[in-house]
Coordinates of C-alpha atoms and ligand atoms in Angstrom, one line a residue:
X1 CA 15.3 11.3 -52.5
X2 CA 14.2 9.1 -50.0
X3 CA 11.8 10.0 -47.3
X4 CA 12.4 10.4 -43.6
X5 CA 12.3 7.1 -42.1
X6 CA 9.3 7.0 -39.7
X7 CA 10.7 5.9 -36.0
X8 CA 10.2 2.6 -35.3
X9 CA 7.9 2.2 -32.5
X10 CA 9.6 1.3 -29.0
X11 CA 8.4 -1.7 -27.6
X12 CA 9.1 -1.3 -24.1
X13 CA 8.6 1.2 -21.3
X14 CA 5.7 3.7 -21.1
X15 CA 4.0 4.8 -23.5
X16 CA 3.5 8.4 -24.1
X17 CA 0.6 9.3 -22.1
X18 CA -0.7 11.6 -23.9
X19 CA -2.5 10.1 -25.9
X20 CA -4.6 8.4 -23.4
X21 CA -5.8 12.2 -21.7
X22 CA -9.0 14.7 -21.4
X23 CA -9.1 16.7 -24.3
X24 CA -9.4 19.8 -21.9
X25 CA -6.0 18.2 -19.8
X26 CA -3.8 18.0 -23.1
X27 CA -5.2 22.2 -24.0
X28 CA -4.4 23.6 -20.2
X29 CA -1.0 20.9 -20.2
X30 CA 0.9 23.0 -17.2
X31 CA -1.4 26.4 -17.5
X32 CA -3.4 25.1 -14.3
X33 CA -4.4 27.9 -12.1
X34 CA -5.6 26.9 -8.9
X35 CA -7.1 23.7 -7.9
X36 CA -10.6 22.7 -4.7
X37 CA -12.9 20.5 -3.5
X38 CA -16.7 20.7 -3.9
X39 CA -16.8 17.8 -1.8
X40 CA -14.9 14.5 -1.3
X41 CA -14.5 12.9 -4.6
X42 CA -14.4 15.2 -6.4
X43 CA -11.4 17.8 -7.6
X44 CA -12.6 20.7 -9.7
X45 CA -9.2 22.2 -11.6
X46 CA -9.5 25.5 -13.4
X47 CA -7.3 26.5 -16.2
X48 CA -5.4 29.7 -17.2
X49 CA -7.7 30.1 -20.3
X50 CA -10.6 29.7 -18.2
X51 CA -11.3 26.4 -18.9
X52 CA -12.2 23.6 -15.7
X53 CA -11.8 20.8 -15.4
X54 CA -14.1 18.3 -13.1
X55 CA -12.4 14.9 -11.8
X56 CA -15.2 12.8 -10.2
X57 CA -12.7 9.3 -8.2
X58 CA -13.9 6.6 -7.4
X59 CA -12.0 3.5 -5.3
X60 CA -11.9 0.1 -7.2
X61 CA -10.9 -3.6 -6.2
X62 CA -8.1 -3.1 -8.5
X63 CA -7.1 -6.4 -10.0
X64 CA -10.5 -6.6 -11.8
X65 CA -12.1 -9.0 -14.2
X66 CA -12.5 -7.8 -18.2
X67 CA -16.2 -7.4 -17.0
X68 CA -16.1 -4.7 -14.0
X69 CA -13.2 -2.6 -16.3
X70 CA -16.5 -2.9 -19.4
X71 CA -18.9 -1.6 -16.5
X72 CA -16.6 1.3 -15.9
X73 CA -15.8 1.8 -19.9
X74 CA -19.7 2.4 -20.4
X75 CA -19.7 4.9 -17.1
X76 CA -17.0 6.4 -18.4
X77 CA -19.0 7.0 -21.9
X78 CA -22.5 7.3 -21.6
X79 CA -21.5 9.8 -17.7
X80 CA -18.3 10.9 -18.6
X81 CA -16.1 12.2 -21.7
X82 CA -15.5 8.0 -22.5
X83 CA -11.2 10.0 -21.0
X84 CA -10.3 7.4 -17.7
X85 CA -7.4 6.8 -16.0
X86 CA -5.9 5.7 -12.6
X87 CA -4.1 6.9 -9.7
X88 CA -1.2 4.2 -8.7
X89 CA -3.9 3.7 -5.1
X90 CA -6.4 1.9 -7.9
X91 CA -8.7 4.7 -7.1
X92 CA -9.9 5.4 -11.0
X93 CA -11.3 9.0 -11.9
X94 CA -13.5 10.0 -14.7
X95 CA -12.8 14.3 -16.4
X96 CA -15.6 15.8 -16.9
X97 CA -16.5 20.0 -18.5
X98 CA -19.3 20.7 -16.9
X99 CA -20.5 20.4 -13.1
X100 CA -23.8 19.3 -14.6
X101 CA -22.3 16.1 -15.3
X102 CA -21.2 15.4 -11.7
X103 CA -23.8 14.3 -9.9
X104 CA -26.2 12.2 -12.8
X105 CA -21.9 10.8 -12.6
X106 CA -21.7 9.9 -8.9
X107 CA -25.2 8.6 -8.7
X108 CA -24.0 5.9 -11.1
X109 CA -20.6 5.0 -9.5
X110 CA -22.5 4.1 -6.1
X111 CA -25.6 2.5 -8.0
X112 CA -23.1 0.3 -9.4
X113 CA -21.2 -0.7 -6.5
X114 CA -18.4 2.3 -7.1
X115 CA -17.7 4.4 -4.0
X116 CA -17.3 8.0 -4.5
X117 CA -14.5 9.8 -2.3
X118 CA -10.5 8.9 -1.5
X119 CA -9.7 12.4 -1.7
X120 CA -8.2 15.1 0.8
X121 CA -8.8 13.8 4.4
X122 CA -9.8 10.5 4.0
X123 CA -8.9 7.3 3.7
X124 CA -7.6 5.7 0.8
X125 CA -7.4 3.0 -1.7
X126 CA -4.8 1.0 -0.1
X127 CA -1.8 1.0 -2.3
X128 CA -1.6 -3.2 -2.0
X129 CA 1.8 -5.0 -3.9
X130 CA 1.2 -8.3 -5.8
X131 CA -0.3 -11.0 -3.8
X132 CA -1.0 -14.6 -4.9
X133 CA -2.8 -14.0 -7.8
X134 CA 0.6 -12.3 -9.3
X135 CA 3.8 -12.7 -7.5
X136 CA 5.6 -16.0 -6.7
X137 CA 6.6 -15.3 -2.9
X138 CA 3.9 -14.5 -1.2
X139 CA 2.8 -15.2 2.2
X140 CA -0.5 -13.9 1.9
X141 CA -3.5 -12.5 0.0
X142 CA -2.6 -8.6 -0.4
X143 CA -5.1 -7.6 -2.9
X144 CA -7.8 -10.2 -0.5
X145 CA -6.8 -7.9 2.5
X146 CA -7.3 -4.3 1.5
X147 CA -11.0 -5.6 0.2
X148 CA -11.9 -6.8 3.7
X149 CA -10.3 -3.5 5.2
X150 CA -12.0 -1.1 2.8
X151 CA -15.3 -2.6 2.9
X152 CA -14.7 -1.9 6.6
X153 CA -13.9 1.6 6.2
X154 CA -16.8 2.4 3.8
X155 CA -17.6 4.8 5.1
X156 CA -14.2 6.7 5.9
X157 CA -13.1 6.5 2.4
X158 CA -16.6 8.5 1.6
X159 CA -15.9 11.2 4.0
X160 CA -12.1 13.5 4.0
X161 CA -12.6 13.5 8.1
X162 CA -9.0 12.4 9.5
X163 CA -6.9 15.2 10.9
X164 CA -4.8 14.6 7.5
X165 CA -4.8 12.2 4.1
X166 CA -4.4 8.3 6.6
X167 CA -2.4 6.5 3.6
X168 CA -1.6 2.8 4.2
X169 CA 0.0 0.2 2.3
X170 CA -0.7 -3.6 2.6
X171 CA 2.7 -6.0 1.8
X172 CA 2.9 -10.0 1.2
X173 CA 6.0 -10.7 2.0
X174 CA 8.3 -9.2 4.2
X175 CA 10.4 -7.7 1.6
X176 CA 7.9 -5.7 1.0
X177 CA 7.9 -3.6 -2.0
X178 CA 4.0 -1.8 -0.7
X179 CA 6.5 0.8 1.3
X180 CA 5.9 3.2 3.9
X181 CA 3.0 4.2 4.9
X182 CA 0.8 5.7 7.6
X183 CA 0.0 2.6 8.2
X184 CA 1.0 -0.8 7.2
X185 CA 0.7 -4.9 7.0
X186 CA 3.1 -6.3 6.1
X187 CA 2.8 -10.9 5.8
X188 CA 5.6 -11.4 8.8
X189 CA 7.6 -14.9 9.2
X190 CA 8.1 -16.5 12.5
X191 CA 10.4 -19.4 12.0
X192 CA 13.7 -20.1 9.4
X193 CA 12.7 -21.4 6.0
X194 CA 12.9 -25.5 5.9
X195 CA 14.9 -26.5 3.8
X196 CA 13.5 -29.9 1.4
X197 CA 17.5 -30.7 0.9
X198 CA 16.6 -33.3 -2.7
X199 CA 15.8 -29.8 -4.8
X200 CA 18.7 -27.4 -3.2
X201 CA 21.2 -28.6 -5.5
X202 CA 18.5 -28.8 -8.8
X203 CA 17.2 -25.8 -7.8
X204 CA 19.3 -23.4 -6.5
X205 CA 22.6 -21.8 -7.0
X206 CA 24.3 -21.9 -3.5
X207 CA 27.0 -18.7 -3.5
X208 CA 23.6 -16.8 -4.6
X209 CA 21.6 -18.1 -2.3
X210 CA 24.1 -17.5 0.2
X211 CA 25.5 -14.3 -0.3
X212 CA 21.2 -13.1 -0.7
X213 CA 21.3 -13.8 3.6
X214 CA 22.0 -10.8 5.2
X215 CA 22.6 -12.1 8.0
X216 CA 25.0 -14.3 6.6
X217 CA 23.8 -17.2 8.3
X218 CA 23.0 -19.7 5.4
X219 CA 26.0 -21.7 4.9
X220 CA 26.9 -24.2 1.8
X221 CA 26.6 -28.1 3.8
X222 CA 26.8 -31.6 2.3
X223 CA 23.2 -33.5 2.3
X224 CA 23.0 -37.2 2.2
X225 CA 26.3 -37.5 -0.4
X226 CA 24.4 -34.5 -1.8
X227 CA 26.1 -30.1 -1.6
X228 CA 22.5 -28.4 -0.2
X229 CA 22.8 -25.6 2.3
X230 CA 22.3 -24.8 6.0
X231 CA 20.8 -22.7 8.1
X232 CA 22.3 -20.9 11.5
X233 CA 18.9 -20.6 13.0
X234 CA 20.8 -18.3 16.4
X235 CA 21.2 -16.1 13.3
X236 CA 17.8 -16.6 10.8
X237 CA 15.9 -13.4 11.6
X238 CA 13.6 -15.5 9.8
X239 CA 13.3 -12.4 6.6
X240 CA 12.7 -14.5 3.7
X241 CA 15.0 -12.8 1.5
X242 CA 16.9 -17.0 0.5
X243 CA 13.1 -18.3 -0.8
X244 CA 12.6 -16.1 -3.8
X245 CA 16.1 -17.4 -5.3
X246 CA 15.7 -21.0 -3.5
X247 CA 12.3 -22.2 -3.7
X248 CA 13.6 -25.5 -1.7
X249 CA 14.3 -22.9 0.8
X250 CA 9.8 -23.0 2.0
X251 CA 9.4 -20.1 4.4
X252 CA 5.9 -19.7 4.3
X253 CA 3.4 -21.5 6.7
X254 CA -0.4 -21.9 7.7
X255 CA 0.7 -21.2 10.6
X256 CA 4.1 -19.6 11.9
X257 CA 3.1 -16.8 8.8
X258 CA 2.0 -13.6 10.4
X259 CA 1.0 -10.6 10.1
X260 CA 2.3 -7.2 11.3
X261 CA 1.3 -3.9 11.8
X262 CA 3.8 -0.2 11.0
X263 CA 3.0 2.8 10.8
X264 CA 3.8 6.4 11.1
X265 CA 5.3 6.1 7.7
X266 CA 5.4 8.9 5.0
X267 CA 7.5 10.0 1.9
X268 CA 6.0 13.8 1.4
X269 CA 8.4 16.5 2.9
X270 CA 5.0 18.4 3.5
X271 CA 5.5 19.9 7.2
X272 CA 8.1 17.1 8.4
X273 CA 10.2 15.0 7.0
X274 CA 9.9 11.9 5.4
X275 CA 9.5 9.2 8.0
X276 CA 10.1 5.6 8.6
X277 CA 7.7 3.7 10.2
X278 CA 7.8 0.7 12.8
X279 CA 6.5 -2.0 14.0
X280 CA 3.6 -1.9 16.5
X281 CA 1.3 -4.8 16.5
X282 CA 3.4 -8.9 15.6
X283 CA 2.4 -12.2 15.3
X284 CA -1.2 -11.2 13.8
X285 CA -2.9 -14.5 12.4
X286 CA -3.2 -14.4 8.7
X287 CA -6.7 -15.3 8.1
X288 CA -8.2 -15.6 5.0
X289 CA -10.4 -14.2 3.7
X290 CA -12.2 -11.3 6.1
X291 CA -8.6 -11.0 8.3
X292 CA -10.8 -9.8 10.8
X293 CA -8.2 -9.3 13.6
X294 CA -5.6 -7.5 11.5
X295 CA -8.7 -5.4 10.9
X296 CA -9.8 -4.9 14.9
X297 CA -6.6 -3.2 15.0
X298 CA -5.9 -0.9 12.2
X299 CA -9.8 0.3 12.7
X300 CA -8.4 0.6 16.3
X301 CA -5.3 2.6 15.5
X302 CA -7.4 5.2 13.4
X303 CA -10.1 5.4 16.0
X304 CA -7.3 7.2 18.3
X305 CA -6.0 9.2 15.8
X306 CA -8.6 10.8 14.2
X307 CA -9.7 11.4 17.9
X308 CA -6.4 12.5 19.3
X309 CA -4.7 13.9 16.4
X310 CA -4.5 18.2 15.5
X311 CA -5.4 19.0 12.6
X312 CA -3.4 18.2 9.9
X313 CA -1.0 15.9 12.1
X314 CA -0.2 13.1 10.1
X315 CA -0.1 10.0 11.9
X316 CA 3.9 10.4 12.3
X317 CA 3.4 13.9 13.7
X318 CA 1.2 12.3 15.7
X319 CA 3.1 10.2 17.2
X320 CA 5.8 11.8 17.3
X321 CA 3.7 15.4 19.4
X322 CA 2.3 12.7 22.1
X323 CA 5.5 9.7 21.8
X324 CA 5.3 6.1 21.3
X325 CA 4.4 5.0 25.5
X326 CA 1.4 7.2 25.0
X327 CA 0.5 6.2 21.2
X328 CA 0.2 2.3 23.1
X329 CA -2.2 3.9 25.9
X330 CA -4.4 5.0 23.4
X331 CA -4.8 2.6 20.4
X332 CA -4.6 -0.4 23.8
X333 CA -1.9 -2.0 22.0
X334 CA 0.0 -4.4 24.0
X335 CA 3.7 -3.1 24.1
X336 CA 5.8 -6.5 23.3
X337 CA 9.3 -7.5 22.8
X338 CA 8.7 -8.5 19.5
X339 CA 8.5 -4.4 18.6
X340 CA 11.9 -3.5 20.0
X341 CA 14.3 -2.9 16.9
X342 CA 17.3 -4.7 17.7
X343 CA 18.8 -3.8 14.5
X344 CA 22.4 -1.8 15.9
X345 CA 21.7 0.6 13.2
X346 CA 18.8 1.4 14.9
X347 CA 20.0 3.6 16.7
X348 CA 17.7 7.1 16.4
X349 CA 14.3 5.0 16.3
X350 CA 11.8 2.7 18.5
X351 CA 12.7 2.0 21.4
X352 CA 17.0 1.2 20.0
X353 CA 17.2 2.3 24.2
X354 CA 17.2 -0.1 26.5
X355 CA 16.1 2.5 29.4
X356 CA 12.8 3.1 27.7
X357 CA 9.9 1.5 30.1
X358 CA 6.0 0.9 28.7
Ligands
SF4_1 S1 5.4 -7.7 -1.8 FE1 6.8 -9.6 -1.4 S2 5.0 -10.9 -2.1 FE2 4.2 -9.6 -2.3 S3 3.8 -8.3 -5.0 FE3 5.9 -7.7 -3.6 S4 7.6 -8.7 -3.4 FE4 5.6 -10.0 -4.8
SF4_2 S1 15.0 -16.1 6.5 FE1 16.2 -14.5 5.5 S2 18.4 -14.2 7.8 FE2 16.9 -16.8 7.4 S3 18.4 -17.3 5.9 FE3 17.1 -16.8 5.5 S4 17.3 -15.1 4.0 FE4 18.7 -15.7 5.7

């Protein structure tokens, strides 16, 4: 009788994570009794079996060279138990089975330039999109903004002194694969795309590009005897959605591509329902390599939130309680016409009513 055949490896999708887990995590999978946080950056899990695991969380720059990865693996071998994992916010976590290993591990991580923190009511690492390194349509960097900003928020990462957790994100185009956040930094194009008519016929599928525009601002046109496209600039809302399928419709511009800051989004159902964020600062300069203007506004919002919110209020809860007019007063951000959300489906959100005056 022939032997049963081994199943062939599936070469797509994520691999089974259990092969990479710390042995105590596999042993106690689904059997945890409780967890607590003995100090910022350290999680302590206790199992019904009596096993205990301490997890030390450190911040990374996310896009890492091989030398940094080797350094982190080396720390895992020498000071932890050779197991690490990454969180969705690009923090790295080291698991150990004894409290005695926690102190030396923290000391080594901090001495090597990896701050320990990001747990509980801290400003955790910023979830960010791909930026200049990987994506083909960014108007700014994402990792660079994150690095510059987290350098400024270093102490808020290492402490748990915020009213509740603060989740931030950055997105390097208006398509915004960064998602909702308490504070989000998102590219904002302020001029319609410029069309390179010589290339459109060779590069773009015109019906697909016309269909892509959310406000029907693009139409087919003949330019210099060649099939091309034209934009009704009065309709165009500068979203940049036409640029990915048609690179000759260039929208990135060193002067007119700006950064905007949005606040009050969250995904969780804890305490209050999930919320969409709203724009509170527009037209900030896209100013690499440190983006100081963005950092200034973010710090101002964080400072107001930290000093005024009640315990356990997320950013959206705080704004809901004090109202948008007082949010702008307390953060001393100017309320301008660019912040009015006049999309007709947006009746229930920021300043949809013409009767609101600031
Ligand atoms: S936000 Fe836009 S440019 Fe940045 S990675 Fe996502 S899709 Fe690409
Ligand atoms: S930028 Fe957006 S609104 Fe403007 S033409 Fe392109 S898809 Fe349409």
